[in-house]
CSV table of C-alpha atoms in Angstrom, one decimal:
chain,number,residue,atom,x,y,z
A,200,MET,CA,149.1,101.9,233.5
A,201,GLN,CA,150.4,104.3,230.8
A,202,GLU,CA,154.1,104.8,229.8
A,203,ALA,CA,154.7,108.6,229.4
A,204,GLY,CA,156.6,109.6,226.2
A,205,GLY,CA,155.2,107.0,223.8
A,206,GLN,CA,156.6,103.8,222.5
A,207,CYS,CA,160.2,102.7,222.8
A,208,LEU,CA,162.1,102.9,219.4
A,209,TRP,CA,162.7,99.1,219.6
A,210,GLU,CA,158.6,98.8,219.6
A,211,GLN,CA,158.2,101.1,216.9
A,212,GLY,CA,160.5,99.1,214.5
A,213,SER,CA,162.8,102.0,214.0
A,214,PHE,CA,165.6,100.7,216.2
A,215,SER,CA,167.6,99.5,213.3
A,216,THR,CA,167.0,102.8,211.3
A,217,VAL,CA,168.2,104.9,214.3
A,218,CYS,CA,171.2,102.5,215.0
A,219,SER,CA,172.4,103.0,211.4
A,220,VAL,CA,172.7,106.7,211.9
A,221,PRO,CA,176.6,107.7,212.9
A,222,GLY,CA,176.7,108.5,216.6
A,223,ALA,CA,173.4,106.9,217.5
A,224,LEU,CA,175.0,104.0,219.5
A,225,PRO,CA,174.3,105.5,222.9
A,226,LEU,CA,170.7,106.1,221.9
A,227,CYS,CA,170.3,102.4,221.0
A,228,ILE,CA,172.1,101.2,224.0
A,229,THR,CA,169.7,103.3,226.3
A,230,SER,CA,166.6,102.3,224.4
A,231,PHE,CA,167.7,98.6,224.9
A,232,LYS,CA,168.3,99.2,228.6
A,233,VAL,CA,165.0,100.8,229.2
A,234,LYS,CA,163.2,97.9,227.6
A,235,PHE,CA,165.2,95.4,229.5
A,236,HIS,CA,164.4,96.8,232.9
A,237,SER,CA,160.7,97.4,232.2
A,238,ARG,CA,160.5,93.7,231.3
A,239,GLY,CA,162.2,92.6,234.4
A,240,LEU,CA,160.2,90.7,237.1
A,241,TYR,CA,161.4,93.1,239.8
A,242,TYR,CA,160.0,96.0,237.8
A,243,LYS,CA,156.8,94.3,237.1
A,244,LEU,CA,156.3,93.2,240.6
A,245,ALA,CA,156.8,96.7,242.1
A,246,VAL,CA,154.5,98.4,239.5
A,247,GLU,CA,151.8,95.8,240.5
A,248,GLN,CA,152.3,96.7,244.2
A,249,LEU,CA,151.8,100.4,243.4
A,250,GLN,CA,148.8,99.7,241.4
A,251,SER,CA,147.1,97.9,244.2
A,252,HIS,CA,148.1,100.2,247.1
A,253,PRO,CA,145.0,102.5,247.7
A,254,GLU,CA,147.1,105.1,249.8
A,255,ALA,CA,149.7,105.6,247.0
A,256,GLN,CA,146.9,105.8,244.4
A,257,GLU,CA,145.0,108.4,246.2
A,258,ALA,CA,148.1,110.5,246.8
A,259,LEU,CA,149.1,110.2,243.0
A,260,GLY,CA,145.7,110.6,241.7
A,261,PRO,CA,144.4,108.9,238.5
A,262,PRO,CA,145.6,108.2,235.9
A,263,LEU,CA,148.8,106.5,237.1
A,264,ASN,CA,151.7,107.1,234.6
A,265,ILE,CA,155.0,105.2,234.8
A,266,HIS,CA,157.8,107.1,233.4
A,267,TYR,CA,161.0,105.8,231.7
A,268,LEU,CA,164.1,105.2,234.1
A,269,LYS,CA,167.0,107.8,234.2
A,270,LEU,CA,169.8,105.5,233.1
A,271,ILE,CA,172.4,108.0,234.1
A,272,ASP,CA,171.2,107.9,237.6
A,273,ARG,CA,173.8,105.8,239.6
A,274,GLU,CA,171.1,104.7,242.0
A,275,ASN,CA,169.7,102.4,239.3
A,276,PHE,CA,171.5,99.3,239.1
A,277,VAL,CA,170.8,95.6,238.6
A,278,ASP,CA,173.2,92.9,239.1
A,279,ILE,CA,173.1,89.0,239.3
A,280,ALA,CA,171.4,89.0,242.7
A,281,ASP,CA,170.1,92.7,243.5
A,282,ALA,CA,168.1,95.2,241.8
A,283,LYS,CA,167.6,98.7,243.0
A,284,LEU,CA,165.6,101.4,240.9
A,285,LYS,CA,164.1,104.8,241.0
A,286,ILE,CA,161.0,104.8,238.8
A,287,PRO,CA,159.4,108.2,238.2
A,288,VAL,CA,155.6,108.1,238.5
A,289,SER,CA,152.9,110.6,238.3
A,290,GLY,CA,149.2,111.1,238.5
A,291,SER,CA,146.8,113.9,238.3
A,292,LYS,CA,147.5,115.2,241.8
A,293,SER,CA,151.2,114.5,242.4
A,294,GLU,CA,154.4,112.9,241.1
A,295,GLY,CA,157.3,111.2,242.7
A,296,LEU,CA,159.7,108.3,242.6
A,297,LEU,CA,158.9,104.5,243.2
A,298,TYR,CA,162.0,103.1,245.1
A,299,ILE,CA,162.4,99.3,244.5
A,300,HIS,CA,164.8,96.9,246.2
A,301,SER,CA,164.5,93.5,244.8
A,302,SER,CA,166.7,90.4,245.2
A,303,ARG,CA,167.2,86.8,244.4
A,304,GLY,CA,169.4,84.0,245.7
A,305,GLY,CA,171.3,83.2,242.4
A,306,PRO,CA,171.2,83.8,238.8
A,307,PHE,CA,168.5,81.3,237.8
A,308,GLN,CA,166.3,81.9,240.8
A,309,ARG,CA,163.0,84.0,240.8
A,310,TRP,CA,163.2,87.7,241.9
A,311,HIS,CA,161.4,88.7,245.0
A,312,LEU,CA,160.5,92.2,246.4
A,313,ASP,CA,162.4,93.2,249.5
A,314,GLU,CA,160.9,96.9,249.8
A,315,VAL,CA,158.9,99.3,247.6
A,316,PHE,CA,158.1,102.9,248.7
A,317,LEU,CA,156.8,105.9,247.0
A,318,GLU,CA,158.4,109.3,247.7
A,319,LEU,CA,156.3,112.0,246.6
A,320,LYS,CA,157.7,115.5,245.3
A,321,ASP,CA,156.8,117.1,248.7
A,322,GLY,CA,159.1,114.6,250.5
A,323,GLN,CA,156.2,112.3,252.0
A,324,GLN,CA,157.0,108.7,251.8
A,325,ILE,CA,154.5,106.0,251.5
A,326,PRO,CA,155.6,102.4,252.2
A,327,VAL,CA,154.0,100.2,249.5
A,328,PHE,CA,155.7,96.7,250.4
A,329,LYS,CA,158.1,95.3,252.8
A,330,LEU,CA,159.3,91.9,253.0
A,331,SER,CA,158.9,90.7,256.6
A,332,ARG,CA,161.4,87.7,257.6
A,333,GLU,CA,160.2,87.7,261.2
A,334,ASN,CA,157.7,84.7,260.7
A,335,GLY,CA,159.5,82.4,258.4
A,336,ASP,CA,159.9,84.7,255.3
A,337,GLU,CA,156.3,85.7,255.4
A,338,VAL,CA,155.4,88.4,252.9
A,339,LYS,CA,154.0,91.5,254.3
A,340,LYS,CA,152.2,94.3,252.3
A,341,GLU,CA,152.2,97.8,254.0
């Protein structure tokens, strides 16, 4: 997995330098939020599912690139019990959005995936993962 666009300012050690520039506060907050989401378990679990899904890998083509979230998109949100994200992804053949819905029972409980699907730019949707609650919370991988 590669992240397009290089390292986050936080990783480069220039976070404090940029934040000391007047008017750079929105950039600092955005940089922190991107890093926060990419470290979240809901994010990591979904990316792992994408990486291990042969049909999605074939549709995108190698190498798989995971791009930064668009934080101004109102469909990306995380609260105490739910996370819904659209992660831009691309490969040598196509590009699209990885839609994630994840939840947890409470603030100190572990995140689990409810649904993950890939929507390619041509509109094709590839189910990657769906939680099946029919057989006692059995997890079903699409």
